[in-house]
Amino acid sequence: MDIAAKFKETAKSVFPVIAIVLVLGLTVVPLEKTLLTRFALGGLILIFGLTIFLMGVGIGIEPMGERCGASLLAKKNLPLLLSCAFAIGFIVTAAEPDIQVFADQVKEIFPYVNKLVFTFAIAGGVGIFLLLGLLRTILNFPIKIFFFAFYTLLFALAFFAPQNFWPIAFDSGGATTGPMTVPFIMSLGLGVSAVRSSKQNDSSFGLTGTASIGPVMAVLVYSIFLRAPQNLSQEIAQTQLDALSASGFFAQTFVPFINVLPIFLRESLFAIAPLFVLFIIFQVTLLRMSARQAIRIIIGFVYAYAGLSIFLTGVNGGFSDAGQELGKTLGNLAMQNGGAWLLLLILTGVAFGAVIVCAEPAVWVLSEQVEQVSGGTIKRKALLVFLSAGTAIAIAISLLANVFNFNIKWILIIGYSLSMSLMIFCPSLWTGIAFDSGGVASGPLTSTFILSFTIGAAATNPADSFGVIALVAMMPLSAIQIMGIIYKAKQAQKKSAASKEAK
């Protein structure tokens, strides 16, 4: 893998975000120079970490997932495969740092929520639907019918759940798809699909999208049986950045990164350890790779761990802070003055949504796998364009919902209804890619920088920020399926033109 080329590509994805914030922070929305410096430094650290992480995924995580999926299916022991799928989904999700942070955010606003039960409900949901997703692949059950049936059941459950849990439930589906779980789940699905006797590749994608249904359904069921105290005062504690004990520009710029590094070294270890333990177990009992192959995968794990730690340190050490402050300033100006300031707030959110999704680690993995599985007929750049468009629209809708205080429930109903309708015209392979895209779009960068920006914009009521991840996960379902319909039409035109020339 060419590290210089990979660094160049990741830099192209992140630099537009840095440029937008610096231009606005130095002109119409002045921000503190120290904050902007930390933001720029965080961006550079982020790029470096993302490059190393992607190298680790390519060397270790993806080959492991594909080998595990193929080897489990080759055993021709369905109970073993399904029980392993549930265990993988449950263990990896329960250890995902994003889930722990998300559970803390929910408990902060709804103190009667039991964090442990909430976390295990989400992990159990992922495990069950990862099991169902692999079973669907093995049985070659149509992916469109599968999604339609379970999303119909999901929305039927939603109408029995408290309305204030709708955004939280749908956010949980995006929060589970972390940078360590997604590459492994996608590779596991590709490995199982590759061994199937069917020559079609319709089942190559869709496993991540399937796994994302489980947490939503699990949280909705949990909320139905949850007994909330009457007249509970939902006071939201505003988190503040700790003041730096040291003074001076140098300390204020670098100390925050030094402070958060140990935290994310630990969280990254918690995220990667379950996968590494699974690798050891599978290597001893199932894979039995050569020493050289095993060492290569271990090296990949080391790269992935180092890259993820550096990536998260850059994001949280200064990159997301500037996003929240920018959102807060623009949100206050938009609420007070409206007009041009509201337009600027929305356009800034659209710009962030369009470019930042391209820097998500899991988006890179998905787009490269799509191009590889399709033999290059589906270009990753075209996929990223449609994914960016969908994410940009999601951020715009989220900001408008915050400003005008309209119910996100109806946005979700309309959005998913549109996605289900598009499945009628979209090829099955593209439907799988679309639902996978919804899961990967709401990764750690979107869930930190974009969420920080929208929390800042909704400073008067941070509870309104719930639902942003849900919208980001929802919009690619329609955007990528529209791309699939266009692709199908172009392929039909080419075939028609070829047949006319043959005559």
Short mmCIF file of C-alpha atoms in Angstrom, two decimals:
data_model
loop_
_atom_site.label_atom_id
_atom_site.label_comp_id
_atom_site.label_asym_id
_atom_site.label_seq_id
_atom_site.Cartn_x
_atom_site.Cartn_y
_atom_site.Cartn_z
CA MET A 1 0.00 0.00 0.00
CA ASP A 2 1.38 3.40 -1.05
CA ILE A 3 1.32 5.47 2.14
CA ALA A 4 2.16 8.72 0.30
CA ALA A 5 -0.78 8.28 -2.11
CA LYS A 6 -3.11 7.36 0.76
CA PHE A 7 -1.98 10.42 2.74
CA LYS A 8 -2.62 12.63 -0.29
CA GLU A 9 -6.14 11.25 -0.74
CA THR A 10 -7.09 11.68 2.92
CA ALA A 11 -5.66 15.20 2.93
CA LYS A 12 -7.86 16.12 -0.05
CA SER A 13 -10.91 14.98 1.94
CA VAL A 14 -10.12 16.91 5.14
CA PHE A 15 -8.52 20.12 3.83
CA PRO A 16 -11.85 21.55 2.53
CA VAL A 17 -13.28 21.36 6.08
CA ILE A 18 -10.18 23.10 7.47
CA ALA A 19 -10.42 25.78 4.79
CA ILE A 20 -14.12 26.50 5.46
CA VAL A 21 -13.63 26.88 9.22
CA LEU A 22 -10.50 29.03 8.86
CA VAL A 23 -12.11 31.35 6.30
CA LEU A 24 -15.25 31.83 8.41
CA GLY A 25 -13.29 32.00 11.68
CA LEU A 26 -10.99 34.71 10.37
CA THR A 27 -13.71 36.80 8.64
CA VAL A 28 -17.47 36.90 9.22
CA VAL A 29 -17.57 34.68 12.34
CA PRO A 30 -14.39 35.59 14.25
CA LEU A 31 -13.06 32.83 16.49
CA GLU A 32 -10.16 32.90 18.93
CA LYS A 33 -6.78 32.50 17.23
CA THR A 34 -5.75 29.79 19.72
CA LEU A 35 -8.90 27.81 18.94
CA LEU A 36 -8.27 28.09 15.19
CA THR A 37 -4.65 27.02 15.63
CA ARG A 38 -5.71 23.96 17.62
CA PHE A 39 -8.29 23.21 14.96
CA ALA A 40 -5.73 23.31 12.14
CA LEU A 41 -3.28 21.21 14.14
CA GLY A 42 -6.05 18.73 14.98
CA GLY A 43 -6.85 18.48 11.27
CA LEU A 44 -3.26 17.57 10.41
CA ILE A 45 -3.14 14.97 13.21
CA LEU A 46 -6.47 13.59 12.00
CA ILE A 47 -5.14 13.17 8.43
CA PHE A 48 -2.04 11.37 9.65
CA GLY A 49 -4.06 9.06 11.91
CA LEU A 50 -6.62 8.26 9.21
CA THR A 51 -3.85 7.32 6.78
CA ILE A 52 -2.27 4.87 9.24
CA PHE A 53 -5.68 3.47 10.23
CA LEU A 54 -6.63 2.73 6.62
CA MET A 55 -3.32 0.95 6.10
CA GLY A 56 -4.04 -1.23 9.13
CA VAL A 57 -7.55 -2.04 7.91
CA GLY A 58 -6.23 -3.07 4.50
CA ILE A 59 -3.45 -5.22 5.95
CA GLY A 60 -5.25 -6.84 8.89
CA ILE A 61 -8.96 -6.20 9.54
CA GLU A 62 -10.36 -6.83 6.04
CA PRO A 63 -8.39 -10.03 5.32
CA MET A 64 -9.34 -11.38 8.76
CA GLY A 65 -13.05 -10.69 8.22
CA GLU A 66 -13.12 -12.28 4.77
CA ARG A 67 -11.21 -15.36 5.94
CA CYS A 68 -13.48 -15.78 8.99
CA GLY A 69 -16.64 -15.53 6.90
CA ALA A 70 -15.39 -17.95 4.26
CA SER A 71 -14.02 -20.44 6.81
CA LEU A 72 -17.18 -20.45 8.94
CA LEU A 73 -19.35 -21.08 5.89
CA ALA A 74 -16.99 -23.77 4.61
CA LYS A 75 -17.57 -25.71 7.86
CA LYS A 76 -21.18 -26.17 6.71
CA ASN A 77 -22.30 -25.81 10.32
CA LEU A 78 -25.10 -23.25 10.31
CA PRO A 79 -25.60 -23.11 14.13
CA LEU A 80 -21.87 -22.46 14.57
CA LEU A 81 -21.89 -19.67 11.98
CA LEU A 82 -24.97 -17.97 13.43
CA SER A 83 -23.83 -18.25 17.06
CA CYS A 84 -20.43 -16.79 16.10
CA ALA A 85 -22.18 -13.97 14.24
CA PHE A 86 -24.25 -13.07 17.31
CA ALA A 87 -21.20 -13.24 19.61
CA ILE A 88 -19.15 -11.05 17.26
CA GLY A 89 -21.91 -8.45 16.97
CA PHE A 90 -22.60 -8.33 20.71
CA ILE A 91 -19.00 -8.27 21.97
CA VAL A 92 -17.65 -5.77 19.46
CA THR A 93 -20.60 -3.39 19.84
CA ALA A 94 -20.58 -3.46 23.65
CA ALA A 95 -16.90 -2.44 23.55
CA GLU A 96 -17.38 0.31 20.93
CA PRO A 97 -16.31 3.70 22.42
CA ASP A 98 -19.02 5.56 20.46
CA ILE A 99 -21.70 3.50 22.22
CA GLN A 100 -20.36 4.35 25.66
CA VAL A 101 -20.32 8.07 24.81
CA PHE A 102 -23.79 7.86 23.28
CA ALA A 103 -25.20 6.06 26.36
CA ASP A 104 -23.72 8.75 28.61
CA GLN A 105 -25.35 11.49 26.49
CA VAL A 106 -28.74 9.76 26.70
CA LYS A 107 -28.49 9.25 30.46
CA GLU A 108 -27.50 12.90 30.92
CA ILE A 109 -30.82 14.00 29.43
CA PHE A 110 -32.92 11.05 30.66
CA PRO A 111 -31.47 10.14 34.11
CA TYR A 112 -33.91 7.26 34.57
CA VAL A 113 -32.23 5.31 31.72
CA ASN A 114 -30.06 2.44 32.95
CA LYS A 115 -26.78 2.78 31.03
CA LEU A 116 -25.80 -0.90 31.31
CA VAL A 117 -29.20 -2.19 30.15
CA PHE A 118 -29.29 0.44 27.39
CA THR A 119 -25.80 -0.58 26.15
CA PHE A 120 -26.58 -4.31 26.25
CA ALA A 121 -29.88 -3.72 24.41
CA ILE A 122 -27.99 -2.01 21.57
CA ALA A 123 -25.31 -4.74 21.52
CA GLY A 124 -27.94 -7.46 21.51
CA GLY A 125 -29.74 -5.78 18.63
CA VAL A 126 -26.56 -5.72 16.55
CA GLY A 127 -25.83 -9.37 17.36
CA ILE A 128 -29.32 -10.57 16.41
CA PHE A 129 -29.42 -8.67 13.12
CA LEU A 130 -25.87 -9.62 12.17
CA LEU A 131 -27.05 -13.22 12.63
CA LEU A 132 -30.15 -12.55 10.49
CA GLY A 133 -28.09 -10.74 7.85
CA LEU A 134 -25.71 -13.67 7.39
CA LEU A 135 -28.66 -16.08 7.33
CA ARG A 136 -30.25 -13.97 4.58
CA THR A 137 -27.02 -14.12 2.59
CA ILE A 138 -26.71 -17.91 2.94
CA LEU A 139 -30.36 -18.52 2.00
CA ASN A 140 -30.11 -15.97 -0.84
CA PHE A 141 -33.26 -14.30 0.49
CA PRO A 142 -34.10 -11.11 -1.48
CA ILE A 143 -32.55 -8.14 0.26
CA LYS A 144 -35.37 -5.77 -0.71
CA ILE A 145 -38.06 -7.93 0.90
CA PHE A 146 -35.84 -8.32 3.98
CA PHE A 147 -35.40 -4.55 4.46
CA PHE A 148 -39.04 -3.78 3.68
CA ALA A 149 -40.31 -6.35 6.19
CA PHE A 150 -38.07 -5.31 9.07
CA TYR A 151 -38.41 -1.56 8.54
CA THR A 152 -42.20 -1.99 8.45
CA LEU A 153 -41.97 -3.84 11.77
CA LEU A 154 -39.59 -1.18 13.11
CA PHE A 155 -41.96 1.71 12.38
CA ALA A 156 -44.90 -0.26 13.75
CA LEU A 157 -42.95 -0.58 17.02
CA ALA A 158 -42.02 3.10 16.90
CA PHE A 159 -45.65 4.21 17.19
CA PHE A 160 -45.87 2.47 20.57
CA ALA A 161 -42.65 4.11 21.80
CA PRO A 162 -42.41 7.54 23.48
CA GLN A 163 -41.91 10.25 20.86
CA ASN A 164 -38.86 11.67 22.62
CA PHE A 165 -37.10 8.31 22.09
CA TRP A 166 -37.56 8.28 18.31
CA PRO A 167 -34.43 10.38 17.60
CA ILE A 168 -32.42 8.46 20.22
CA ALA A 169 -33.42 5.07 18.78
CA PHE A 170 -32.54 6.02 15.19
CA ASP A 171 -29.32 7.72 16.36
CA SER A 172 -28.29 4.45 18.02
CA GLY A 173 -28.29 2.74 14.63
CA GLY A 174 -25.65 5.19 13.40
CA ALA A 175 -23.66 5.24 16.63
CA THR A 176 -23.05 1.46 16.51
CA THR A 177 -21.22 1.58 13.19
CA GLY A 178 -17.79 2.48 14.55
CA PRO A 179 -14.46 2.55 12.71
CA MET A 180 -13.45 -0.91 13.97
CA THR A 181 -16.76 -2.76 13.62
CA VAL A 182 -17.75 -1.66 10.11
CA PRO A 183 -14.66 -2.88 8.18
CA PHE A 184 -14.87 -6.26 9.93
CA ILE A 185 -18.63 -6.67 9.41
CA MET A 186 -18.39 -5.71 5.73
CA SER A 187 -15.47 -8.08 5.18
CA LEU A 188 -17.30 -10.87 7.02
CA GLY A 189 -20.24 -10.43 4.65
CA LEU A 190 -17.98 -10.40 1.59
CA GLY A 191 -16.27 -13.58 2.78
CA VAL A 192 -19.56 -15.43 3.23
CA SER A 193 -20.91 -14.09 -0.08
CA ALA A 194 -17.76 -15.18 -1.95
CA VAL A 195 -18.19 -18.83 -0.90
CA ARG A 196 -21.85 -19.04 -1.88
CA SER A 197 -22.63 -21.07 -4.95
CA SER A 198 -24.58 -18.21 -6.53
CA LYS A 199 -22.55 -16.34 -9.12
CA GLN A 200 -24.46 -13.13 -8.53
CA ASN A 201 -22.92 -10.51 -6.28
CA ASP A 202 -26.24 -9.08 -5.09
CA SER A 203 -25.51 -10.32 -1.57
CA SER A 204 -22.02 -8.84 -1.34
CA PHE A 205 -23.32 -5.77 0.48
CA GLY A 206 -26.07 -4.97 2.94
CA LEU A 207 -24.75 -6.65 6.10
CA THR A 208 -23.78 -3.35 7.77
CA GLY A 209 -27.16 -1.88 6.86
CA THR A 210 -28.85 -4.96 8.31
CA ALA A 211 -26.86 -4.72 11.54
CA SER A 212 -27.92 -1.07 11.89
CA ILE A 213 -31.60 -2.06 12.18
CA GLY A 214 -31.03 -4.01 15.40
CA PRO A 215 -30.06 -1.14 17.72
CA VAL A 216 -32.99 1.01 16.55
CA MET A 217 -35.47 -1.77 17.21
CA ALA A 218 -33.84 -2.69 20.52
CA VAL A 219 -33.96 0.89 21.86
CA LEU A 220 -37.59 1.28 20.76
CA VAL A 221 -38.54 -1.93 22.63
CA TYR A 222 -36.56 -0.76 25.66
CA SER A 223 -38.34 2.62 25.65
CA ILE A 224 -41.77 0.95 25.45
CA PHE A 225 -41.14 -0.97 28.68
CA LEU A 226 -39.23 1.88 30.33
CA ARG A 227 -41.14 3.52 33.16
CA ALA A 228 -40.26 7.20 33.27
CA PRO A 229 -40.91 9.18 36.48
CA GLN A 230 -43.73 11.70 36.20
CA ASN A 231 -42.91 15.39 35.90
CA LEU A 232 -39.19 14.70 35.65
CA SER A 233 -37.23 17.88 35.23
CA GLN A 234 -34.90 17.27 32.31
CA GLU A 235 -32.16 19.70 33.09
CA ILE A 236 -29.30 19.43 30.68
CA ALA A 237 -25.84 19.91 32.01
CA GLN A 238 -23.79 22.03 29.73
CA THR A 239 -20.33 20.56 29.36
CA GLN A 240 -17.54 23.05 29.46
CA LEU A 241 -13.96 22.72 28.41
CA ASP A 242 -11.61 22.51 31.37
CA ALA A 243 -9.51 25.59 31.73
CA LEU A 244 -5.88 25.05 31.02
CA SER A 245 -3.71 25.38 34.05
CA ALA A 246 -0.81 26.49 31.91
CA SER A 247 -0.78 29.86 30.23
CA GLY A 248 0.71 30.98 26.97
CA PHE A 249 0.02 30.24 23.32
CA PHE A 250 2.18 27.11 23.15
CA ALA A 251 0.52 25.47 26.17
CA GLN A 252 -3.01 26.38 25.05
CA THR A 253 -2.31 24.90 21.62
CA PHE A 254 -0.60 21.62 22.48
CA VAL A 255 -1.71 20.73 26.04
CA PRO A 256 -5.29 19.72 24.98
CA PHE A 257 -3.88 17.06 22.61
CA ILE A 258 -1.55 15.76 25.31
CA ASN A 259 -4.47 15.61 27.76
CA VAL A 260 -6.79 13.58 25.51
CA LEU A 261 -4.17 11.22 24.05
CA PRO A 262 -4.20 8.77 27.02
CA ILE A 263 -8.01 8.69 26.91
CA PHE A 264 -8.13 7.66 23.27
CA LEU A 265 -5.21 5.27 23.57
CA ARG A 266 -7.39 3.46 26.12
CA GLU A 267 -10.65 3.74 24.17
CA SER A 268 -9.01 2.58 20.94
CA LEU A 269 -7.59 -0.39 22.82
CA PHE A 270 -11.08 -1.25 24.11
CA ALA A 271 -12.42 -0.97 20.55
CA ILE A 272 -9.77 -3.17 18.92
CA ALA A 273 -9.20 -5.72 21.72
CA PRO A 274 -12.41 -7.75 21.13
CA LEU A 275 -11.58 -8.13 17.43
CA PHE A 276 -8.01 -9.15 18.25
CA VAL A 277 -9.21 -11.74 20.79
CA LEU A 278 -11.61 -13.10 18.16
CA PHE A 279 -8.71 -13.31 15.71
CA ILE A 280 -6.66 -15.35 18.18
CA ILE A 281 -9.60 -17.69 18.85
CA PHE A 282 -10.37 -18.13 15.14
CA GLN A 283 -6.70 -18.60 14.29
CA VAL A 284 -6.32 -21.41 16.82
CA THR A 285 -9.64 -23.15 16.13
CA LEU A 286 -10.59 -22.34 12.54
CA LEU A 287 -8.25 -20.33 10.30
CA ARG A 288 -4.84 -21.87 11.08
CA MET A 289 -3.01 -19.45 8.82
CA SER A 290 0.72 -19.65 8.28
CA ALA A 291 2.98 -17.74 10.68
CA ARG A 292 3.72 -15.18 7.96
CA GLN A 293 0.03 -14.54 7.26
CA ALA A 294 -0.80 -14.29 10.97
CA ILE A 295 2.06 -11.86 11.61
CA ARG A 296 0.87 -9.67 8.72
CA ILE A 297 -2.62 -9.46 10.23
CA ILE A 298 -1.18 -8.67 13.66
CA ILE A 299 0.86 -5.85 12.08
CA GLY A 300 -2.39 -4.61 10.53
CA PHE A 301 -4.01 -4.55 13.99
CA VAL A 302 -1.07 -2.52 15.35
CA TYR A 303 -1.39 0.01 12.51
CA ALA A 304 -5.17 0.21 12.99
CA TYR A 305 -4.80 0.78 16.75
CA ALA A 306 -2.14 3.47 16.33
CA GLY A 307 -4.05 5.17 13.52
CA LEU A 308 -7.37 5.16 15.36
CA SER A 309 -5.76 6.59 18.52
CA ILE A 310 -4.09 9.40 16.56
CA PHE A 311 -7.28 10.05 14.54
CA LEU A 312 -9.49 10.40 17.62
CA THR A 313 -6.89 12.53 19.40
CA GLY A 314 -6.87 14.95 16.48
CA VAL A 315 -10.67 15.06 16.30
CA ASN A 316 -11.21 15.62 20.03
CA GLY A 317 -8.08 17.60 20.86
CA GLY A 318 -9.10 20.64 18.87
CA PHE A 319 -10.86 19.77 15.62
CA SER A 320 -14.42 19.38 17.01
CA ASP A 321 -14.10 22.28 19.50
CA ALA A 322 -13.93 24.78 16.67
CA GLY A 323 -17.00 23.17 15.09
CA GLN A 324 -19.06 23.64 18.25
CA GLU A 325 -17.97 27.24 18.73
CA LEU A 326 -18.66 28.04 15.07
CA GLY A 327 -22.11 26.42 15.30
CA LYS A 328 -22.90 28.29 18.51
CA THR A 329 -21.91 31.67 17.07
CA LEU A 330 -23.77 31.14 13.79
CA GLY A 331 -26.79 29.67 15.59
CA ASN A 332 -27.08 32.68 17.91
CA LEU A 333 -26.77 35.11 14.99
CA ALA A 334 -29.36 33.16 12.98
CA MET A 335 -31.85 33.08 15.89
CA GLN A 336 -31.41 36.79 16.63
CA ASN A 337 -31.25 38.18 13.10
CA GLY A 338 -32.51 35.45 10.76
CA GLY A 339 -32.24 36.23 7.05
CA ALA A 340 -28.67 36.12 5.74
CA TRP A 341 -27.30 34.63 8.98
CA LEU A 342 -29.77 31.74 8.83
CA LEU A 343 -28.81 31.14 5.20
CA LEU A 344 -25.11 31.19 6.13
CA LEU A 345 -25.75 28.68 8.96
CA ILE A 346 -27.55 26.29 6.60
CA LEU A 347 -24.98 26.68 3.79
CA THR A 348 -22.12 26.08 6.23
CA GLY A 349 -23.81 22.89 7.47
CA VAL A 350 -24.38 21.77 3.87
CA ALA A 351 -20.71 22.38 3.02
CA PHE A 352 -19.53 20.48 6.11
CA GLY A 353 -21.87 17.56 5.38
CA ALA A 354 -20.74 17.36 1.76
CA VAL A 355 -17.02 17.17 2.48
CA ILE A 356 -16.61 15.65 5.94
CA VAL A 357 -18.31 12.34 5.10
CA CYS A 358 -15.52 11.68 2.59
CA ALA A 359 -13.02 11.66 5.47
CA GLU A 360 -14.88 8.96 7.45
CA PRO A 361 -12.68 5.85 7.83
CA ALA A 362 -15.52 3.39 7.15
CA VAL A 363 -16.65 5.37 4.07
CA TRP A 364 -13.20 4.86 2.59
CA VAL A 365 -13.38 1.14 3.28
CA LEU A 366 -16.87 0.79 1.77
CA SER A 367 -16.11 2.82 -1.37
CA GLU A 368 -12.95 0.84 -2.07
CA GLN A 369 -14.74 -2.48 -1.54
CA VAL A 370 -17.58 -1.42 -3.85
CA GLU A 371 -15.12 -0.53 -6.61
CA GLN A 372 -13.25 -3.80 -6.08
CA VAL A 373 -16.31 -6.08 -6.00
CA SER A 374 -17.86 -4.37 -9.05
CA GLY A 375 -14.64 -4.81 -11.02
CA GLY A 376 -14.24 -1.06 -11.34
CA THR A 377 -17.62 -0.49 -13.02
CA ILE A 378 -18.84 1.41 -9.95
CA LYS A 379 -16.37 4.23 -9.39
CA ARG A 380 -15.63 5.20 -5.79
CA LYS A 381 -15.53 8.91 -6.69
CA ALA A 382 -19.06 8.76 -8.11
CA LEU A 383 -20.24 6.92 -5.00
CA LEU A 384 -18.67 9.58 -2.78
CA VAL A 385 -20.41 12.36 -4.73
CA PHE A 386 -23.87 10.90 -4.10
CA LEU A 387 -23.01 10.06 -0.51
CA SER A 388 -21.81 13.62 0.05
CA ALA A 389 -25.00 15.02 -1.47
CA GLY A 390 -27.17 12.89 0.81
CA THR A 391 -25.19 13.85 3.93
CA ALA A 392 -25.30 17.55 3.01
CA ILE A 393 -29.10 17.44 2.68
CA ALA A 394 -29.34 15.60 6.03
CA ILE A 395 -27.35 18.30 7.84
CA ALA A 396 -29.45 21.06 6.25
CA ILE A 397 -32.69 19.37 7.36
CA SER A 398 -31.30 18.85 10.86
CA LEU A 399 -30.35 22.52 11.25
CA LEU A 400 -33.74 23.66 9.92
CA ALA A 401 -35.47 21.28 12.37
CA ASN A 402 -33.47 22.83 15.22
CA VAL A 403 -34.19 26.40 14.17
CA PHE A 404 -37.90 25.96 13.43
CA ASN A 405 -38.48 23.25 16.07
CA PHE A 406 -40.40 20.78 13.90
CA ASN A 407 -40.80 17.10 14.76
CA ILE A 408 -38.10 14.82 13.37
CA LYS A 409 -40.53 11.86 13.53
CA TRP A 410 -42.27 12.89 10.32
CA ILE A 411 -38.96 13.50 8.55
CA LEU A 412 -37.91 9.94 9.37
CA ILE A 413 -41.25 8.51 8.20
CA ILE A 414 -41.08 10.39 4.89
CA GLY A 415 -37.38 9.61 4.36
CA TYR A 416 -37.65 5.88 4.98
CA SER A 417 -40.87 5.66 2.96
CA LEU A 418 -38.99 7.19 0.03
CA SER A 419 -36.14 4.71 0.53
CA MET A 420 -38.56 1.76 0.53
CA SER A 421 -40.24 3.07 -2.63
CA LEU A 422 -36.93 3.47 -4.47
CA MET A 423 -36.15 -0.21 -3.82
CA ILE A 424 -38.80 -1.09 -6.43
CA PHE A 425 -36.70 0.46 -9.20
CA CYS A 426 -33.19 0.00 -7.83
CA PRO A 427 -30.98 -3.07 -8.52
CA SER A 428 -30.53 -5.29 -5.45
CA LEU A 429 -26.76 -4.76 -5.32
CA TRP A 430 -27.27 -1.00 -5.10
CA THR A 431 -29.90 -1.39 -2.39
CA GLY A 432 -27.33 -3.28 -0.29
CA ILE A 433 -24.70 -0.61 -0.95
CA ALA A 434 -27.19 2.15 -0.06
CA PHE A 435 -28.11 0.67 3.32
CA ASP A 436 -24.45 0.01 4.09
CA SER A 437 -23.71 3.64 3.17
CA GLY A 438 -26.25 4.84 5.72
CA GLY A 439 -24.35 2.99 8.41
CA VAL A 440 -20.87 4.14 7.47
CA ALA A 441 -21.77 7.82 6.88
CA SER A 442 -22.44 8.37 10.58
CA GLY A 443 -18.93 7.53 11.79
CA PRO A 444 -16.67 9.10 14.45
CA LEU A 445 -15.85 12.25 12.49
CA THR A 446 -19.48 13.01 11.64
CA SER A 447 -20.55 12.08 15.17
CA THR A 448 -18.02 14.48 16.70
CA PHE A 449 -17.49 17.46 14.41
CA ILE A 450 -20.96 17.62 12.82
CA LEU A 451 -22.68 16.76 16.10
CA SER A 452 -20.59 19.44 17.85
CA PHE A 453 -21.57 21.96 15.18
CA THR A 454 -25.30 21.19 15.52
CA ILE A 455 -25.10 21.13 19.34
CA GLY A 456 -23.55 24.58 19.17
CA ALA A 457 -26.31 25.75 16.81
CA ALA A 458 -28.96 24.37 19.21
CA ALA A 459 -27.29 25.78 22.32
CA THR A 460 -30.62 26.86 23.86
CA ASN A 461 -31.83 23.23 23.91
CA PRO A 462 -29.10 20.62 23.29
CA ALA A 463 -31.72 17.84 23.43
CA ASP A 464 -32.70 18.96 19.91
CA SER A 465 -29.31 17.74 18.67
CA PHE A 466 -30.54 14.13 18.98
CA GLY A 467 -31.62 12.97 15.55
CA VAL A 468 -28.70 14.43 13.59
CA ILE A 469 -26.97 11.05 13.31
CA ALA A 470 -30.32 9.47 12.38
CA LEU A 471 -30.77 11.86 9.46
CA VAL A 472 -27.17 11.40 8.31
CA ALA A 473 -27.74 7.62 8.34
CA MET A 474 -31.09 7.95 6.52
CA MET A 475 -30.32 10.22 3.55
CA PRO A 476 -27.72 7.99 1.81
CA LEU A 477 -30.39 5.27 1.52
CA SER A 478 -32.20 7.39 -1.04
CA ALA A 479 -29.15 9.11 -2.56
CA ILE A 480 -27.25 5.90 -3.37
CA GLN A 481 -30.37 4.14 -4.65
CA ILE A 482 -31.00 7.06 -7.00
CA MET A 483 -27.41 6.57 -8.20
CA GLY A 484 -28.20 2.88 -8.73
CA ILE A 485 -31.29 3.70 -10.78
CA ILE A 486 -29.25 6.10 -12.95
CA TYR A 487 -26.54 3.45 -13.31
CA LYS A 488 -29.16 0.87 -14.35
CA ALA A 489 -30.58 3.25 -16.98
CA LYS A 490 -27.12 3.95 -18.42
CA GLN A 491 -26.33 0.24 -18.60
CA ALA A 492 -29.61 -0.35 -20.44
CA GLN A 493 -28.74 2.43 -22.92
CA LYS A 494 -25.32 0.88 -23.57
CA LYS A 495 -26.85 -2.54 -24.20
CA SER A 496 -29.44 -1.04 -26.53
CA ALA A 497 -26.78 0.86 -28.45
CA ALA A 498 -24.59 -2.27 -28.69
CA SER A 499 -27.46 -4.39 -30.01
CA LYS A 500 -28.26 -1.77 -32.66
CA GLU A 501 -24.63 -1.72 -33.80
CA ALA A 502 -24.60 -5.53 -33.97
CA LYS A 503 -27.61 -5.44 -36.30
#
